[in-house]
CSV table of C-alpha atoms and ligand atoms in Angstrom, one decimal:
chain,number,residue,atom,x,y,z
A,1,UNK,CA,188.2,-60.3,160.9
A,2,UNK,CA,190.4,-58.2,158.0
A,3,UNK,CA,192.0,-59.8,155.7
A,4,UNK,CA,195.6,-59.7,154.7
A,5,UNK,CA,195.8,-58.6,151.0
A,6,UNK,CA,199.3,-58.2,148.9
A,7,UNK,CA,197.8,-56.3,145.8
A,8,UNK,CA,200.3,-55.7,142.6
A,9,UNK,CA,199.8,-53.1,140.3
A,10,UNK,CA,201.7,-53.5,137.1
A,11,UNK,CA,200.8,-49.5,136.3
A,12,UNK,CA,201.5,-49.1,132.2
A,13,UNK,CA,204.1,-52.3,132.4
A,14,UNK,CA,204.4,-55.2,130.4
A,15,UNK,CA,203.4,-56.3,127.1
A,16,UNK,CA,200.3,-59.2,127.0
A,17,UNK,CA,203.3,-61.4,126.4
A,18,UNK,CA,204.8,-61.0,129.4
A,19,UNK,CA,201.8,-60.1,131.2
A,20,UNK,CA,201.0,-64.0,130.8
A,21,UNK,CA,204.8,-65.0,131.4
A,22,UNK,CA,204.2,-63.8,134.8
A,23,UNK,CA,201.5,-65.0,136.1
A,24,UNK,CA,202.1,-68.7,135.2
A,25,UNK,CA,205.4,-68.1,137.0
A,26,UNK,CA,203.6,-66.5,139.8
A,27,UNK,CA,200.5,-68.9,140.1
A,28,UNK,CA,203.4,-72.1,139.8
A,29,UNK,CA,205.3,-70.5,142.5
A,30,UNK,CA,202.4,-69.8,145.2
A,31,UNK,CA,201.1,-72.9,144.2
A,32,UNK,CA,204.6,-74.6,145.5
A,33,UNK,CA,204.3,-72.7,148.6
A,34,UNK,CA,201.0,-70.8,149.8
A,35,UNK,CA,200.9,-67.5,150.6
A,36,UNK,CA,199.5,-66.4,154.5
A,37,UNK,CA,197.6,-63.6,152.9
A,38,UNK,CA,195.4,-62.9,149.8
A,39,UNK,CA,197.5,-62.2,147.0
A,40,UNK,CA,195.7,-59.8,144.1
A,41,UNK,CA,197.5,-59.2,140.5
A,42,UNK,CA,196.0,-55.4,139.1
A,43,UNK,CA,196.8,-55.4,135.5
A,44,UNK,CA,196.5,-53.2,132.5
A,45,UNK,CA,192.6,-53.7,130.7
A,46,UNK,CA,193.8,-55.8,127.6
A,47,UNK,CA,196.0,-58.4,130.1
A,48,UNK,CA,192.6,-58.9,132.6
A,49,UNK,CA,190.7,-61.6,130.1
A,50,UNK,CA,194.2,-63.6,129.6
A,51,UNK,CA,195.3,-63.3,133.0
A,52,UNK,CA,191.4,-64.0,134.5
A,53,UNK,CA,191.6,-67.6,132.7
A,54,UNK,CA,195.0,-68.6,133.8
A,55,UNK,CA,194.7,-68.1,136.9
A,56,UNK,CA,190.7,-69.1,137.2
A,57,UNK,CA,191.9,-72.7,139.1
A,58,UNK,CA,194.9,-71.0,141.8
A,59,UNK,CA,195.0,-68.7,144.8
A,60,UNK,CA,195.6,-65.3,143.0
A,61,UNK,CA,192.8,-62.7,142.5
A,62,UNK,CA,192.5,-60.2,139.5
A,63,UNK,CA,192.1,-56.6,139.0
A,64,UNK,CA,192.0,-54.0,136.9
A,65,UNK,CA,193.6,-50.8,137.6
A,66,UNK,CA,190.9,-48.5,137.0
A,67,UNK,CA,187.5,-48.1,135.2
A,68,UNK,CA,185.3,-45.4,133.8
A,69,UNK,CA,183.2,-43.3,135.4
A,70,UNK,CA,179.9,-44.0,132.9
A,71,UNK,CA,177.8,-47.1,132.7
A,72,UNK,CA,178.4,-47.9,128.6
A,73,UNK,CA,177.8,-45.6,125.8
A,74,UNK,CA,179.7,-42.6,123.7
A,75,UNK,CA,183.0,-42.9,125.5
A,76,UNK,CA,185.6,-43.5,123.5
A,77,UNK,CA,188.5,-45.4,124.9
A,78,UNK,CA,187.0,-45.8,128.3
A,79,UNK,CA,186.3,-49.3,129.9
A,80,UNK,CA,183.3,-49.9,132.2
A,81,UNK,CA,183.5,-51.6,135.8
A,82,UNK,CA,180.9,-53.9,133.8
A,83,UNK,CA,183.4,-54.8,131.3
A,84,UNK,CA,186.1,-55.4,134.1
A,85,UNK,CA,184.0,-57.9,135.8
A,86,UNK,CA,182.9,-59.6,132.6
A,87,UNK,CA,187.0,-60.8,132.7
A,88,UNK,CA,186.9,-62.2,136.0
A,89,UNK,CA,188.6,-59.8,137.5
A,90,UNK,CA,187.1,-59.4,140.8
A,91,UNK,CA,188.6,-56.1,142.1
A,92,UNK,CA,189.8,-52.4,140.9
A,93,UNK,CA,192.3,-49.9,142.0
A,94,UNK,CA,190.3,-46.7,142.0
A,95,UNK,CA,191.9,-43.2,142.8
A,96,UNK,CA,195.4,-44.1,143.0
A,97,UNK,CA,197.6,-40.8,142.8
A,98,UNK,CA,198.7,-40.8,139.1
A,99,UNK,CA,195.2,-41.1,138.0
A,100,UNK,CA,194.5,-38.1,140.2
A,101,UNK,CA,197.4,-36.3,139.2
A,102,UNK,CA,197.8,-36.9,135.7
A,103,UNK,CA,194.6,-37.7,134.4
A,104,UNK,CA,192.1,-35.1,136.7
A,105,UNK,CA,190.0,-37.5,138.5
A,106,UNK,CA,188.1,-35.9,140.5
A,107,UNK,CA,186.5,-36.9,143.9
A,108,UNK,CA,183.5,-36.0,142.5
A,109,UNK,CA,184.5,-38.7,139.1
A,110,UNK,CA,186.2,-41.3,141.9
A,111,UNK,CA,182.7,-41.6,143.4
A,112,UNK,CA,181.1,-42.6,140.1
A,113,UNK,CA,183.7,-45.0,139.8
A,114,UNK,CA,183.9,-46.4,143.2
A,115,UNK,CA,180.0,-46.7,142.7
A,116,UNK,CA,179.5,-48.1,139.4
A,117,UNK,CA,182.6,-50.9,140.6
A,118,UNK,CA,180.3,-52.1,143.3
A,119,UNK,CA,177.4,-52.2,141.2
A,120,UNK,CA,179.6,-54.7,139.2
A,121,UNK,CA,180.3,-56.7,142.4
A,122,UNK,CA,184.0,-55.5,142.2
A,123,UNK,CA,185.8,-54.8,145.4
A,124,UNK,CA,187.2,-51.3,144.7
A,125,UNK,CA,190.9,-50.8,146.4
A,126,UNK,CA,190.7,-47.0,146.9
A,127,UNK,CA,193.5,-45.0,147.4
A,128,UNK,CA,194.3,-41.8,149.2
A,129,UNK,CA,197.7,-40.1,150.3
A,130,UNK,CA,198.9,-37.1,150.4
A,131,UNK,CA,202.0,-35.1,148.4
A,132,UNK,CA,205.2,-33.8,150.0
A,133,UNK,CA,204.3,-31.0,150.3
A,134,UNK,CA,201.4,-31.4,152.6
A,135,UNK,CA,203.1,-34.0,154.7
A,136,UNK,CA,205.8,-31.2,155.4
A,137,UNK,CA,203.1,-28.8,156.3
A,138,UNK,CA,201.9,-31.8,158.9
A,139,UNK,CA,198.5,-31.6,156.8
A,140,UNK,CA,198.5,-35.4,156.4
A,141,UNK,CA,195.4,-36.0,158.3
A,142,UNK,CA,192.9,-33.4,156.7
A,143,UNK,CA,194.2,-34.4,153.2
A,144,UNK,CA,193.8,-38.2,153.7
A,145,UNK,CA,190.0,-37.7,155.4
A,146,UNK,CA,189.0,-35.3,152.7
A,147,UNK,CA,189.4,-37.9,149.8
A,148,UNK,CA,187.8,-40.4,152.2
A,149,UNK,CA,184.7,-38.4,152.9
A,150,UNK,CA,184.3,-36.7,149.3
A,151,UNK,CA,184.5,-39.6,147.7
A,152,UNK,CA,183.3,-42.6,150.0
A,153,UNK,CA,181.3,-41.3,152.8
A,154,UNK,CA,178.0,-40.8,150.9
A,155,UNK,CA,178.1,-45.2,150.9
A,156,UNK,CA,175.9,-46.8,153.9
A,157,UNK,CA,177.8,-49.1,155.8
A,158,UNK,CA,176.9,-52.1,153.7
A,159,UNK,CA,178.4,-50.8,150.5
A,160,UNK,CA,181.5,-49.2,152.8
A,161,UNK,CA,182.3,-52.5,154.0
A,162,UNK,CA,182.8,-54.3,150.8
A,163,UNK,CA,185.9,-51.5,150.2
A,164,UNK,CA,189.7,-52.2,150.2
A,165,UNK,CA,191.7,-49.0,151.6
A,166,UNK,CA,195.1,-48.6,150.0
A,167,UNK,CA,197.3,-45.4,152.0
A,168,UNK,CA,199.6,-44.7,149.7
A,169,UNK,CA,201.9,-41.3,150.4
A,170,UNK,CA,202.8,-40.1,147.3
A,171,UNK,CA,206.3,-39.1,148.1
A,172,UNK,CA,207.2,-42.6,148.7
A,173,UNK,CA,205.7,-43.8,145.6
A,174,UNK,CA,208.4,-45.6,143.2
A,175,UNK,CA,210.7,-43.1,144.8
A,176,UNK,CA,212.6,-45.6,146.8
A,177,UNK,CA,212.0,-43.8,149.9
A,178,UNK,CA,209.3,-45.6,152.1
A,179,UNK,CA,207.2,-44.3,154.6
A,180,UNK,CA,208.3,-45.8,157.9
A,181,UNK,CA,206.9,-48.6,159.5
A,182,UNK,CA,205.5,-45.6,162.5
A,183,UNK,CA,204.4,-42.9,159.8
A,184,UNK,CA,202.3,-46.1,158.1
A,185,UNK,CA,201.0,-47.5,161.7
A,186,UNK,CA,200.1,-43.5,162.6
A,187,UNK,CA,198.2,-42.9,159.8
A,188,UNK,CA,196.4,-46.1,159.2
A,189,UNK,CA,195.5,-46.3,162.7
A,190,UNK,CA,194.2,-42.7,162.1
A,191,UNK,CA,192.1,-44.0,158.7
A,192,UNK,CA,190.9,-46.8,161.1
A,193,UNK,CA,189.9,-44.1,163.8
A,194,UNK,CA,188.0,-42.1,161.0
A,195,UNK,CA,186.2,-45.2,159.8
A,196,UNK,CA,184.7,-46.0,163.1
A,197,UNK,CA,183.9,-43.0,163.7
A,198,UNK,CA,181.7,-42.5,160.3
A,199,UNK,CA,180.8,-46.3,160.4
A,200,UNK,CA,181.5,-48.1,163.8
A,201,UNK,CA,183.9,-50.0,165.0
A,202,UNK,CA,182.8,-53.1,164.1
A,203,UNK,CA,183.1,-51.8,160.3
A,204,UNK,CA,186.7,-50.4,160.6
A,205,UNK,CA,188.0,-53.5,162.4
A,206,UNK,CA,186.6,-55.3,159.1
A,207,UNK,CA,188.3,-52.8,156.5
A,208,UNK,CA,191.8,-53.9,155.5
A,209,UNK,CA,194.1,-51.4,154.8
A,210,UNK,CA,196.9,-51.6,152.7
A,211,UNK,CA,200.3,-49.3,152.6
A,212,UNK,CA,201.6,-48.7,149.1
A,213,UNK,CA,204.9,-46.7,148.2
A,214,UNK,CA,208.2,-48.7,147.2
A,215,UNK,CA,207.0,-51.5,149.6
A,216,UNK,CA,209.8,-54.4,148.7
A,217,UNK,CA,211.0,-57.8,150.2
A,218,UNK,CA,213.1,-55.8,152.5
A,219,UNK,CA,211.2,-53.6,154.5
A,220,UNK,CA,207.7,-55.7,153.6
A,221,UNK,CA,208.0,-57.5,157.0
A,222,UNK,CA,208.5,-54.6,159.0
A,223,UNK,CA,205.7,-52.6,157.2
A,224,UNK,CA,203.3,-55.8,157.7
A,225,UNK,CA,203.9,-56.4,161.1
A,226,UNK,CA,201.7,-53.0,162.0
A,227,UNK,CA,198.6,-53.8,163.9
A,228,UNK,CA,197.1,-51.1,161.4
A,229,UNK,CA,198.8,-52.4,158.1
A,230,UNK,CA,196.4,-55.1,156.5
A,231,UNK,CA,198.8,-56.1,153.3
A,232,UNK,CA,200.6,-53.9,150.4
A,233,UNK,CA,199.8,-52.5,147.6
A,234,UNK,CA,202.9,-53.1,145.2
A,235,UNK,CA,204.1,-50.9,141.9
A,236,UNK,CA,208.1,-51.6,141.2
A,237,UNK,CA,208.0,-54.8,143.2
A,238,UNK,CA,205.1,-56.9,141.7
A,239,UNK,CA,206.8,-56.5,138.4
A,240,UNK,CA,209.4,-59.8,139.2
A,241,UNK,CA,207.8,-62.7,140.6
A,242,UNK,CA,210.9,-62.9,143.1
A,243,UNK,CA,210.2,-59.6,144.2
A,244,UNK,CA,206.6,-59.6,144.6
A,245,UNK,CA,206.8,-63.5,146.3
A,246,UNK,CA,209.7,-61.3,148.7
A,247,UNK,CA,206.8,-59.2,149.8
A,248,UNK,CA,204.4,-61.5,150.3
A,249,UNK,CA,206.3,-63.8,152.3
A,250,UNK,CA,206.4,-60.3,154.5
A,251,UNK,CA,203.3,-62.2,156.1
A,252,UNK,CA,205.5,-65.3,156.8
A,253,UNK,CA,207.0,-66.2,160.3
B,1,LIG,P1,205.7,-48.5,144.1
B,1,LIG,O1,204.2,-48.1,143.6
B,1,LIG,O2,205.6,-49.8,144.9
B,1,LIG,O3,206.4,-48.7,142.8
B,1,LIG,O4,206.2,-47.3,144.9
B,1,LIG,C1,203.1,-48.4,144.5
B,1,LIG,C2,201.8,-47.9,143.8
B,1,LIG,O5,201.8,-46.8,143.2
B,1,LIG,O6,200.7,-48.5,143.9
């Protein structure tokens, strides 16, 4: 069956410093008492090597928060999904909304990406979502399945099922205003629904699916107690160890 995954992503937070100040606090604290669900830290490139050693021996996976489209070469600036994995980090937040928006990526570039991750053996955590704007024209649905199929649905099943799934509206996105607990349940049960029909059942009852959009300690439970909703994936909130150990104690009784 899924798994459970609470995935932070640190975004452009934290200095190396503190970056290491948190995840000893972090793996000390989960170590004390275990979480019910995979817990993930997504941090910025130059943190992954630092973070990837400290927390080699604990309970807590690593990832980086994106990685180039291009296997090595003439690209200045840009990090491969080889280089990621060379770290230890075992997973990668691909398409989330501000790379879309703010940098131009592309379906097209997020297939590269998604591709060149697995090729690395990295377990891509792809997001989609839509804006405001298309949630208030009710275009929710077409906008979510268009980034699935022009970016993923080229994979055979094999490749497919080694994907995370991360819906993340972007209007709740560090805005303080969550999606509710039915508008998350709707549309991941409506991702699930597209996944078996592309891939099978069996396939979508395998794929977790995470909600992400100011997800914190307080409405965590709530959000995880979805039959649809597999875990979080956690901006604002992962950036305190309270915080983020609030949200993953969303999976506790
Ligand atoms: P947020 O960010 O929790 O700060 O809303 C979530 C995300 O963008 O992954």
């Amino acid at each position: 069956m899924r798994k459970n995954i609470v995935a932070g992503n640190w975004k452009m937070n934290k200095t190396l410093q503190e970056g290491i100040e948190l995840v000893k606090e972090l793996k000390d604290v989960l170590a004390a008492d275990k979480p019910n669900c995979d817990v993930v830290v997504c941090t910025p490139f130059i943190h992954l090597a630092s973070v990837a050693t400290i927390l080699e021996v604990s309970n807590i996976g690593v990832g980086a928060e994106n990685c180039a489209d291009k296997v090595s070469g003439a690209y200045t600036g840009e990090v491969s999904a080889a280089m990621v994995a060379s770290t230890g980090a075992k997973y990668v937040i691909l398409g989330h909304s501000e790379r879309r928006a703010y940098y131009g990526e592309t379906a097209e570039i997020l297939k590269e990406k998604v591709n060149l991750a697995l090729a690395n053996d990295l377990t891509p955590i792809f997001c989609i979502g839509e804006v405001l704007a298309e949630r208030e024209a009710e275009k929710q649905n077409e906008v979510v399945y268009a980034q699935l199929a022009e970016s993923l649905f080229d994979l055979p099943a094999e490749e497919f099922s080694k994907l995370v799934l991360a819906y993340e509206p972007v209007w709740a996105i560090g805005t303080g205003k969550t999606a509710t607990s039915q508008q998350a349940q709707d549309m991941h049960a409506y991702i699930r629904s597209v996944v078996a029909e592309k891939y099978g059942k069996e396939v979508a009852d395998n794929t977790s699916i995470l909600y992400g959009g100011s997800c914190n300690p307080s409405n965590a439970k709530e959000l995880f107690g979805c039959p649809d909703v597999d875990g979080g994936l956690i901006g604002g909130a992962a950036l305190k160890v309270a915080d983020f150990k609030g949200v993953i104690d969303g999976f506790k009784a």
